[in-house]
Coordinates of N, CA and C in Angstrom, one line a residue:
X1 N -6.0 -0.6 5.9 CA -6.2 -1.7 6.9 C -7.3 -2.6 6.4
X2 N -6.9 -3.8 6.0 CA -7.8 -4.7 5.2 C -7.5 -6.1 5.5
X3 N -8.5 -7.0 5.4 CA -8.3 -8.4 5.6 C -8.0 -9.1 4.3
X4 N -7.1 -10.0 4.3 CA -6.7 -10.7 3.1 C -7.0 -12.2 3.1
X5 N -6.8 -12.8 2.0 CA -7.0 -14.2 1.8 C -5.8 -14.8 1.0
X6 N -5.3 -15.9 1.4 CA -4.2 -16.5 0.8 C -4.5 -17.9 0.3
X7 N -5.6 -18.1 -0.4 CA -6.0 -19.4 -0.9 C -5.1 -19.7 -2.1
X8 N -4.3 -20.7 -2.0 CA -3.3 -21.0 -3.0 C -3.6 -22.2 -3.9
X9 N -4.9 -22.6 -3.9 CA -5.4 -23.7 -4.7 C -5.1 -23.3 -6.2
X10 N -4.7 -24.3 -6.9 CA -4.3 -24.1 -8.3 C -5.5 -24.5 -9.2
X11 N -5.5 -24.0 -10.4 CA -6.5 -24.3 -11.4 C -5.9 -24.4 -12.8
X12 N -6.6 -25.2 -13.6 CA -6.1 -25.4 -14.9 C -6.8 -24.5 -15.9
X13 N -7.7 -23.7 -15.4 CA -8.5 -22.8 -16.3 C -7.6 -21.6 -16.7
X14 N -7.8 -21.1 -17.9 CA -7.1 -20.0 -18.4 C -7.6 -18.7 -17.7
X15 N -6.7 -17.9 -17.3 CA -7.1 -16.6 -16.7 C -7.6 -15.7 -17.7
X16 N -8.8 -15.1 -17.5 CA -9.4 -14.2 -18.6 C -8.5 -12.9 -18.6
X17 N -8.6 -12.2 -19.7 CA -7.9 -10.9 -19.8 C -8.3 -10.0 -18.6
X18 N -7.3 -9.2 -18.2 CA -7.6 -8.3 -17.1 C -8.6 -7.2 -17.5
X19 N -9.5 -6.9 -16.7 CA -10.4 -5.8 -16.9 C -9.7 -4.5 -16.8
X20 N -9.7 -3.6 -17.7 CA -8.9 -2.4 -17.7 C -9.9 -1.1 -17.8
X21 N -9.6 -0.1 -17.0 CA -10.4 1.1 -17.0 C -9.5 2.2 -16.5
X22 N -9.9 3.5 -16.8 CA -9.1 4.6 -16.2 C -9.4 4.7 -14.7
X23 N -8.4 5.0 -13.9 CA -8.7 5.2 -12.5 C -9.5 6.5 -12.3
X24 N -10.5 6.4 -11.4 CA -11.4 7.5 -11.1 C -10.9 8.2 -9.9
X25 N -10.1 9.3 -10.0 CA -9.6 10.0 -8.9 C -10.7 11.0 -8.4
X26 N -11.1 10.7 -7.1 CA -12.3 11.5 -6.6 C -11.8 12.7 -5.7
X27 N -10.6 12.7 -5.3 CA -10.1 13.8 -4.4 C -8.6 13.7 -4.3
X28 N -8.0 14.9 -4.2 CA -6.5 15.0 -3.9 C -6.3 15.7 -2.6
X29 N -5.3 15.3 -1.8 CA -4.9 15.9 -0.6 C -3.5 16.4 -0.6
X30 N -3.1 17.5 0.0 CA -1.8 18.0 0.0 C -1.5 18.9 -1.1
X31 N -0.2 19.3 -1.3 CA 0.9 18.9 -0.5 C 0.8 19.4 1.0
X32 N 1.6 18.7 1.9 CA 1.5 19.0 3.3 C 2.7 19.8 3.7
X33 N 2.6 20.6 4.7 CA 3.6 21.5 5.1 C 4.9 20.8 5.4
X34 N 6.0 21.2 4.8 CA 7.3 20.6 5.1 C 7.5 19.2 4.5
X35 N 6.6 18.8 3.6 CA 6.7 17.4 3.0 C 6.9 17.6 1.5
X36 N 8.0 17.1 1.0 CA 8.3 17.2 -0.4 C 7.8 16.0 -1.2
X37 N 7.7 14.8 -0.5 CA 7.3 13.6 -1.2 C 6.4 12.8 -0.3
X38 N 5.7 11.8 -0.9 CA 4.9 10.9 -0.2 C 5.5 9.5 -0.5
X39 N 5.9 8.8 0.6 CA 6.6 7.5 0.4 C 5.7 6.3 0.7
X40 N 4.7 6.5 1.5 CA 3.8 5.4 1.9 C 2.5 5.9 2.4
X41 N 1.5 5.1 2.4 CA 0.1 5.5 2.9 C -0.5 4.4 3.6
X42 N -1.3 4.7 4.7 CA -2.1 3.7 5.4 C -3.4 4.4 5.9
X43 N -4.3 3.6 6.4 CA -5.6 4.1 6.9 C -5.8 3.4 8.2
X44 N -6.2 4.2 9.3 CA -6.4 3.5 10.6 C -7.9 3.4 11.0
X45 N -8.7 3.5 10.0 CA -10.1 3.3 10.2 C -10.8 4.7 10.3
X46 N -10.1 5.7 10.6 CA -10.6 7.1 10.6 C -9.7 8.1 9.9
X47 N -8.4 8.0 10.0 CA -7.5 8.9 9.4 C -6.6 8.2 8.4
X48 N -6.1 9.0 7.4 CA -5.1 8.5 6.5 C -3.8 9.0 7.0
X49 N -2.8 8.1 7.0 CA -1.4 8.4 7.4 C -0.5 8.4 6.1
X50 N 0.3 9.4 6.0 CA 1.2 9.5 4.9 C 2.7 9.6 5.4
X51 N 3.5 8.8 4.8 CA 5.0 8.9 5.1 C 5.6 9.9 4.3
X52 N 6.3 10.8 4.9 CA 6.9 11.9 4.1 C 8.4 12.0 4.2
X53 N 9.1 11.0 4.8 CA 10.5 11.0 4.9 C 11.0 11.1 6.3
X54 N 10.7 12.2 6.9 CA 11.1 12.4 8.3 C 9.9 12.5 9.3
X55 N 8.7 12.5 8.7 CA 7.5 12.6 9.5 C 6.4 11.7 9.0
X56 N 5.6 11.2 9.8 CA 4.3 10.6 9.5 C 3.2 11.7 9.7
X57 N 2.4 11.9 8.7 CA 1.4 12.9 8.7 C 0.0 12.2 8.7
X58 N -0.9 12.5 9.6 CA -2.2 12.0 9.6 C -3.2 13.1 9.2
X59 N -4.2 12.8 8.4 CA -5.1 13.8 8.0 C -6.5 13.2 8.0
X60 N -7.5 14.0 8.2 CA -8.9 13.7 8.1 C -9.3 13.6 6.6
X61 N -9.8 12.4 6.1 CA -10.1 12.4 4.7 C -11.4 13.2 4.3
X62 N -12.2 13.5 5.3 CA -13.4 14.3 5.0 C -13.0 15.8 4.8
X63 N -12.2 16.3 5.7 CA -11.9 17.7 5.7 C -10.6 18.0 5.0
X64 N -9.7 17.0 5.0 CA -8.3 17.2 4.4 C -7.4 17.8 5.4
X65 N -7.9 18.1 6.6 CA -7.0 18.8 7.6 C -6.0 17.8 8.3
X66 N -4.8 18.3 8.5 CA -3.8 17.5 9.2 C -4.2 17.4 10.7
X67 N -4.2 16.2 11.2 CA -4.6 16.1 12.6 C -3.5 15.6 13.5
X68 N -2.5 15.0 13.0 CA -1.3 14.5 13.8 C -0.1 14.5 12.9
X69 N 1.1 14.7 13.6 CA 2.4 14.5 12.9 C 3.2 13.7 13.9
X70 N 4.0 12.8 13.5 CA 4.9 12.0 14.3 C 6.3 12.1 13.6
X71 N 7.3 12.4 14.4 CA 8.7 12.4 13.9 C 9.2 11.0 13.8
X72 N 9.1 10.5 12.6 CA 9.5 9.1 12.4 C 10.2 9.0 11.0
X73 N 11.3 8.2 11.0 CA 11.9 7.9 9.7 C 10.9 7.1 8.9
X74 N 10.6 7.6 7.7 CA 9.6 7.0 6.9 C 9.9 7.1 5.4
X75 N 10.7 6.1 5.0 CA 11.3 6.1 3.6 C 10.5 5.4 2.6
X76 N 9.5 4.5 3.0 CA 8.7 3.8 2.0 C 7.4 3.5 2.6
X77 N 6.9 2.2 2.5 CA 5.6 1.9 2.8 C 5.2 2.0 4.3
X78 N 3.9 2.1 4.6 CA 3.3 2.3 5.9 C 2.1 1.4 6.0
X79 N 1.9 0.8 7.3 CA 0.8 -0.1 7.5 C 0.2 0.2 8.9
X80 N -1.0 -0.4 9.1 CA -1.7 -0.3 10.4 C -2.3 -1.6 10.7
X81 N -2.1 -2.2 11.9 CA -2.6 -3.5 12.2 C -3.9 -3.4 13.1
X82 N -4.4 -2.3 13.3 CA -5.6 -2.1 14.2 C -5.2 -1.4 15.5
X83 N -3.9 -1.4 15.8 CA -3.4 -0.9 17.0 C -2.1 -0.1 16.8
X84 N -1.2 -0.7 16.0 CA 0.2 -0.1 15.8 C 0.4 0.3 14.3
X85 N 1.2 1.3 14.1 CA 1.7 1.6 12.8 C 3.0 0.8 12.5
X86 N 3.2 0.5 11.3 CA 4.4 -0.1 10.8 C 5.0 0.7 9.7
X87 N 6.3 1.0 9.7 CA 6.9 1.9 8.8 C 8.2 1.4 8.3
X88 N 8.4 1.3 7.0 CA 9.7 1.0 6.4 C 10.6 2.2 6.6
X89 N 11.8 1.9 7.1 CA 12.8 3.0 7.3 C 14.1 2.3 7.0
X90 N 14.7 2.8 5.8 CA 15.9 2.2 5.3 C 15.8 0.7 5.1
X91 N 16.5 -0.1 5.8 CA 16.5 -1.6 5.7 C 15.7 -2.3 6.8
X92 N 14.9 -1.6 7.5 CA 14.1 -2.2 8.6 C 12.6 -1.8 8.5
X93 N 11.8 -2.5 9.3 CA 10.4 -2.1 9.5 C 10.2 -1.8 10.9
X94 N 9.8 -0.6 11.3 CA 9.6 -0.2 12.6 C 8.1 -0.4 13.0
X95 N 7.9 -0.9 14.2 CA 6.6 -1.0 14.8 C 6.4 0.3 15.7
X96 N 5.4 1.1 15.5 CA 5.3 2.4 16.1 C 4.0 2.6 16.9
X97 N 4.1 3.2 18.1 CA 3.0 3.5 18.9 C 2.4 4.8 18.2
X98 N 1.2 4.8 17.7 CA 0.7 6.0 17.0 C 0.3 7.1 18.0
X99 N 0.2 6.8 19.3 CA -0.1 7.9 20.2 C 1.2 8.7 20.5
X100 N 2.3 8.1 20.5 CA 3.5 8.8 21.0 C 4.6 8.9 19.9
X101 N 4.5 8.0 18.9 CA 5.6 8.0 17.9 C 6.8 7.1 18.3
X102 N 6.7 6.5 19.4 CA 7.8 5.7 19.9 C 7.9 4.4 19.1
X103 N 9.2 4.0 18.7 CA 9.4 2.8 18.1 C 9.5 1.7 19.1
X104 N 8.5 0.7 19.0 CA 8.4 -0.4 20.0 C 9.3 -1.6 19.6
X105 N 9.5 -1.8 18.4 CA 10.3 -2.9 17.9 C 10.6 -2.7 16.4
X106 N 11.6 -3.5 16.0 CA 12.0 -3.4 14.6 C 12.4 -4.8 14.1
X107 N 12.1 -5.0 12.8 CA 12.5 -6.3 12.1 C 13.2 -5.9 10.8
X108 N 14.0 -6.8 10.3 CA 14.7 -6.5 9.0 C 13.6 -6.5 7.9
X109 N 13.8 -5.6 7.0 CA 12.9 -5.6 5.8 C 13.5 -6.6 4.8
X110 N 12.6 -7.3 4.1 CA 13.1 -8.4 3.2 C 14.0 -7.9 2.0
X111 N 13.8 -6.7 1.6 CA 14.5 -6.2 0.4 C 15.8 -5.5 0.8
X112 N 16.1 -5.4 2.1 CA 17.4 -4.8 2.6 C 17.6 -3.4 2.1
X113 N 16.5 -2.6 2.1 CA 16.6 -1.3 1.6 C 16.0 -1.0 0.3
X114 N 15.6 -2.1 -0.4 CA 15.0 -2.0 -1.7 C 13.5 -2.2 -1.7
X115 N 12.9 -2.0 -0.5 CA 11.5 -2.2 -0.3 C 10.6 -1.0 -0.7
X116 N 9.4 -1.2 -0.9 CA 8.5 -0.1 -1.3 C 7.2 -0.1 -0.5
X117 N 6.1 -0.8 -1.0 CA 4.9 -0.8 -0.3 C 4.8 -1.7 1.0
X118 N 3.8 -1.4 1.8 CA 3.6 -2.2 3.0 C 2.1 -2.1 3.4
X119 N 1.6 -3.3 3.8 CA 0.2 -3.4 4.3 C 0.2 -4.5 5.3
X120 N -1.0 -4.5 6.0 CA -1.2 -5.6 7.1 C -2.5 -6.4 6.6
X121 N -2.4 -7.7 6.7 CA -3.6 -8.5 6.5 C -3.4 -9.8 7.2
X122 N -4.4 -10.3 7.9 CA -4.5 -11.6 8.5 C -3.2 -12.0 9.3
X123 N -2.8 -11.0 10.1 CA -1.7 -11.3 11.0 C -0.3 -11.2 10.4
X124 N -0.2 -10.8 9.1 CA 1.1 -10.7 8.4 C 1.3 -9.3 7.8
X125 N 2.5 -8.9 7.6 CA 2.9 -7.8 6.8 C 3.1 -8.2 5.4
X126 N 2.7 -7.4 4.5 CA 2.9 -7.7 3.0 C 3.8 -6.5 2.5
X127 N 4.9 -6.9 1.9 CA 5.9 -5.9 1.6 C 6.2 -6.0 0.1
X128 N 6.1 -4.8 -0.6 CA 6.4 -4.7 -2.0 C 7.9 -4.5 -2.2
X129 N 8.4 -5.0 -3.3 CA 9.8 -4.7 -3.7 C 9.7 -4.1 -5.1
X130 N 10.1 -2.9 -5.2 CA 9.9 -2.1 -6.4 C 10.6 -2.7 -7.6
X131 N 11.9 -2.7 -7.7 CA 12.7 -3.2 -8.8 C 12.6 -4.7 -9.0
X132 N 12.5 -5.4 -7.9 CA 12.5 -6.9 -7.9 C 11.1 -7.4 -8.4
X133 N 10.1 -6.5 -8.4 CA 8.8 -6.9 -8.9 C 8.2 -8.1 -8.1
X134 N 8.2 -7.9 -6.8 CA 7.7 -9.0 -5.9 C 6.9 -8.4 -4.8
X135 N 6.1 -9.2 -4.2 CA 5.3 -8.9 -2.9 C 5.6 -10.1 -2.0
X136 N 6.1 -9.8 -0.8 CA 6.4 -10.8 0.2 C 5.4 -10.7 1.4
X137 N 5.0 -11.9 1.8 CA 4.3 -12.0 3.1 C 5.3 -12.3 4.2
X138 N 5.3 -11.4 5.2 CA 6.4 -11.4 6.2 C 5.8 -11.6 7.6
X139 N 6.5 -12.4 8.4 CA 6.1 -12.6 9.8 C 6.5 -11.2 10.5
X140 N 5.5 -10.6 11.2 CA 5.7 -9.3 11.8 C 6.6 -9.3 13.0
X141 N 6.8 -10.5 13.6 CA 7.6 -10.6 14.8 C 9.1 -10.8 14.5
X142 N 9.3 -11.5 13.3 CA 10.7 -11.9 13.0 C 11.3 -11.4 11.8
X143 N 10.4 -11.0 10.8 CA 10.8 -10.5 9.5 C 11.0 -11.7 8.5
X144 N 10.7 -12.9 9.0 CA 10.9 -14.1 8.1 C 9.9 -14.0 6.9
X145 N 10.4 -14.2 5.7 CA 9.5 -14.3 4.5 C 8.8 -15.6 4.5
X146 N 7.4 -15.5 4.5 CA 6.6 -16.7 4.5 C 6.2 -17.2 3.1
X147 N 6.0 -16.2 2.2 CA 5.8 -16.6 0.8 C 6.0 -15.4 -0.1
X148 N 6.1 -15.6 -1.4 CA 6.5 -14.5 -2.3 C 5.5 -14.6 -3.5
X149 N 5.0 -13.5 -4.0 CA 4.2 -13.4 -5.2 C 5.0 -12.6 -6.2
X150 N 5.1 -13.1 -7.4 CA 5.8 -12.4 -8.5 C 4.9 -11.5 -9.2
X151 N 5.4 -10.3 -9.7 CA 4.7 -9.4 -10.5 C 5.5 -9.2 -11.8
X152 N 4.8 -8.7 -12.9 CA 5.5 -8.4 -14.1 C 5.7 -6.9 -14.3
X153 N 5.5 -6.2 -13.2 CA 5.7 -4.7 -13.2 C 6.4 -4.3 -11.9
X154 N 7.0 -3.2 -11.9 CA 7.5 -2.6 -10.6 C 6.4 -2.5 -9.6
X155 N 6.7 -2.9 -8.4 CA 5.7 -2.8 -7.3 C 5.9 -1.7 -6.4
X156 N 4.9 -0.8 -6.3 CA 5.0 0.3 -5.3 C 4.1 -0.1 -4.1
X157 N 3.0 0.6 -3.9 CA 2.2 0.3 -2.7 C 1.4 -1.1 -2.9
X158 N 1.0 -1.6 -1.7 CA 0.2 -2.9 -1.7 C -0.9 -2.7 -0.7
X159 N -2.0 -3.4 -1.0 CA -3.1 -3.4 0.0 C -4.0 -4.6 -0.2
X160 N -4.7 -5.1 0.8 CA -5.7 -6.1 0.7 C -7.0 -5.4 1.1
X161 N -8.1 -5.8 0.4 CA -9.4 -5.3 0.8 C -10.5 -6.3 0.2
X162 N -11.4 -6.8 1.1 CA -12.4 -7.7 0.8 C -11.8 -9.0 0.1
X163 N -10.7 -9.5 0.6 CA -10.1 -10.7 0.1 C -9.3 -10.5 -1.2
X164 N -9.2 -9.2 -1.7 CA -8.5 -8.9 -2.9 C -7.2 -8.3 -2.6
X165 N -6.1 -8.7 -3.4 CA -4.8 -8.1 -3.3 C -4.6 -7.1 -4.4
X166 N -4.3 -5.8 -4.1 CA -4.0 -4.8 -5.0 C -2.6 -4.3 -4.9
X167 N -2.0 -3.9 -5.9 CA -0.7 -3.2 -5.8 C -0.6 -2.1 -6.8
X168 N 0.2 -1.1 -6.5 CA 0.5 0.0 -7.4 C 1.7 -0.3 -8.3
X169 N 1.8 0.2 -9.5 CA 2.9 0.2 -10.3 C 3.3 1.6 -10.7
X170 N 4.6 1.8 -11.0 CA 5.1 3.1 -11.5 C 6.3 2.8 -12.3
X171 N 6.2 3.0 -13.6 CA 7.4 2.8 -14.5 C 7.4 4.0 -15.5
X172 N 8.4 4.8 -15.4 CA 8.5 5.9 -16.3 C 7.3 6.9 -16.1
X173 N 6.5 7.1 -17.1 CA 5.4 8.1 -17.0 C 4.1 7.4 -16.7
X174 N 4.1 6.1 -16.5 CA 2.9 5.3 -16.4 C 2.8 4.7 -15.0
X175 N 1.6 4.8 -14.5 CA 1.2 4.1 -13.2 C -0.1 3.5 -13.3
X176 N -0.3 2.4 -12.6 CA -1.5 1.7 -12.5 C -1.8 1.2 -11.1
X177 N -3.1 0.9 -10.8 CA -3.5 0.1 -9.7 C -3.9 -1.2 -10.2
X178 N -3.4 -2.3 -9.7 CA -3.7 -3.6 -10.2 C -4.3 -4.6 -9.1
X179 N -5.4 -5.2 -9.5 CA -5.9 -6.3 -8.6 C -5.3 -7.6 -9.2
X180 N -4.7 -8.4 -8.3 CA -4.0 -9.6 -8.8 C -4.5 -10.8 -8.1
X181 N -4.3 -12.0 -8.7 CA -4.6 -13.2 -8.1 C -3.5 -13.5 -7.1
X182 N -3.8 -13.7 -5.8 CA -2.7 -13.8 -4.8 C -2.0 -15.2 -4.9
X183 N -2.6 -16.1 -5.6 CA -2.0 -17.4 -5.7 C -1.0 -17.4 -6.9
X184 N -1.5 -16.9 -8.1 CA -0.7 -17.0 -9.3 C 0.1 -15.7 -9.6
X185 N -0.4 -14.6 -9.1 CA 0.1 -13.3 -9.5 C -0.5 -12.7 -10.8
X186 N -1.4 -13.5 -11.4 CA -2.1 -13.0 -12.6 C -2.8 -11.7 -12.3
X187 N -2.8 -10.8 -13.3 CA -3.5 -9.5 -13.2 C -4.9 -9.7 -13.6
X188 N -5.8 -9.3 -12.7 CA -7.3 -9.5 -12.9 C -8.0 -8.2 -13.3
X189 N -7.4 -7.1 -12.8 CA -8.0 -5.8 -13.1 C -7.0 -4.7 -13.0
X190 N -7.1 -3.7 -13.9 CA -6.1 -2.6 -14.0 C -6.8 -1.3 -14.1
X191 N -6.4 -0.4 -13.2 CA -6.9 1.0 -13.2 C -5.7 1.9 -13.6
X192 N -5.8 2.5 -14.8 CA -4.7 3.3 -15.3 C -4.8 4.7 -14.7
X193 N -3.8 5.2 -14.1 CA -3.7 6.5 -13.6 C -3.4 7.5 -14.8
X194 N -3.7 8.8 -14.7 CA -3.4 9.7 -15.7 C -1.9 9.8 -15.9
X195 N -1.5 10.0 -17.2 CA -0.1 10.1 -17.5 C 0.6 11.1 -16.6
X196 N 1.8 10.7 -16.1 CA 2.6 11.6 -15.2 C 2.2 11.5 -13.8
X197 N 1.1 10.7 -13.4 CA 0.7 10.6 -12.1 C 1.3 9.4 -11.4
X198 N 2.3 9.5 -10.6 CA 2.9 8.4 -10.0 C 2.1 7.8 -8.8
X199 N 2.4 6.5 -8.5 CA 1.8 5.9 -7.3 C 3.0 5.4 -6.5
X200 N 3.1 6.0 -5.3 CA 4.3 5.6 -4.4 C 3.8 5.0 -3.1
X201 N 2.5 4.7 -3.0 CA 2.0 4.1 -1.8 C 0.5 3.8 -2.1
X202 N 0.0 2.8 -1.4 CA -1.4 2.4 -1.6 C -2.0 1.8 -0.4
X203 N -3.2 2.2 -0.1 CA -4.0 1.5 1.0 C -5.5 1.7 0.8
X204 N -6.3 0.7 1.1 CA -7.7 0.8 1.1 C -8.2 1.4 2.4
X205 N -9.4 2.1 2.3 CA -10.1 2.5 3.5 C -11.0 1.4 4.1
X206 N -11.0 0.2 3.4 CA -11.8 -0.9 3.9 C -13.2 -0.8 3.2
X207 N -13.4 0.2 2.4 CA -14.7 0.5 1.8 C -14.5 0.7 0.3
X208 N -14.9 1.9 -0.2 CA -14.9 2.1 -1.6 C -13.8 2.9 -2.2
X209 N -12.8 3.2 -1.3 CA -11.7 4.1 -1.8 C -10.3 3.4 -1.7
X210 N -9.4 3.7 -2.6 CA -8.0 3.4 -2.5 C -7.2 4.7 -2.4
X211 N -6.4 4.8 -1.4 CA -5.6 6.0 -1.2 C -4.2 5.8 -1.8
X212 N -3.7 6.7 -2.7 CA -2.5 6.5 -3.4 C -1.5 7.6 -3.1
X213 N -0.3 7.3 -2.7 CA 0.7 8.3 -2.5 C 1.2 8.8 -3.9
X214 N 1.5 10.1 -4.0 CA 1.8 10.7 -5.3 C 3.2 11.0 -5.5
X215 N 4.2 10.4 -4.8 CA 5.6 10.6 -5.0 C 6.0 12.1 -4.8
X216 N 6.7 12.6 -5.8 CA 7.3 14.0 -5.7 C 6.2 15.0 -5.8
X217 N 5.0 14.7 -6.1 CA 3.9 15.7 -6.1 C 3.6 16.1 -4.7
X218 N 3.9 15.3 -3.7 CA 3.6 15.6 -2.3 C 2.1 15.4 -2.0
X219 N 1.3 14.8 -2.9 CA -0.1 14.6 -2.8 C -0.5 13.2 -2.5
X220 N -1.6 13.0 -1.9 CA -2.3 11.7 -1.7 C -3.6 11.8 -2.5
X221 N -3.9 10.8 -3.3 CA -5.1 10.8 -4.1 C -6.0 9.7 -3.7
X222 N -7.3 10.0 -3.7 CA -8.3 9.0 -3.4 C -8.9 8.5 -4.7
X223 N -8.8 7.2 -5.0 CA -9.3 6.6 -6.2 C -10.5 5.7 -5.8
X224 N -11.6 5.8 -6.6 CA -12.7 4.9 -6.3 C -12.4 3.5 -6.7
X225 N -12.7 2.6 -5.8 CA -12.5 1.1 -6.1 C -13.7 0.6 -6.8
X226 N -13.5 0.0 -8.0 CA -14.6 -0.6 -8.7 C -15.3 -1.7 -8.0
X227 N -16.6 -1.8 -8.1 CA -17.3 -3.0 -7.6 C -17.0 -4.2 -8.4
X228 N -16.8 -5.3 -7.7 CA -16.6 -6.6 -8.4 C -17.9 -7.0 -9.1
X229 N -17.8 -7.6 -10.3 CA -18.9 -8.2 -11.0 C -19.7 -9.1 -10.1
X230 N -21.0 -8.9 -9.9 CA -21.8 -9.8 -9.1 C -21.8 -9.5 -7.6
X231 N -21.0 -8.4 -7.3 CA -20.9 -8.0 -5.8 C -22.1 -7.2 -5.5

């Protein structure tokens, strides 16, 4: 759950090479009972939610204990707007009451079933498309695509934090967390996950951690977010 910025001003300056470092995994959670995969991840300010296919599982990041489960179709990314959960299910995005699990509304997903990550920022949903290597800004009321950012890697999870756009990648045995320029799509920073460690969802806690879904491992991993130079 993070705030974003969509400053699209152009520049003639050359983008410096991306800063690259190993991802610092500070904690692992799961696997969770009855969950074979993690498809999406979000944070509601207190709990982490993980999409596991047929259920959304919420856990306390301090203790690791599961605190809630909701019976919801959850095939890919998950988001939280401060009040409601949003969940990609097949070719749609469901708006869900986190207290009851009831689906309040649905909109078409831009990838028509080829969608991956999901996050909320500044009144919009941001949707990753894995094979198409794109991130779409989407109107949460209608599903209309407002703008598109191109990537040069497969896109899994997406998140905004402190005005920065991050997305996960996962190709073969390699995964990264990437901070990108939201105007140009240029890669500004890369955090390399250990070989064989997939990233299937991504969300910031709004502070110093990035939570990453671990695909078929059934785990969620907390990665320390590097401080920006001069921050």
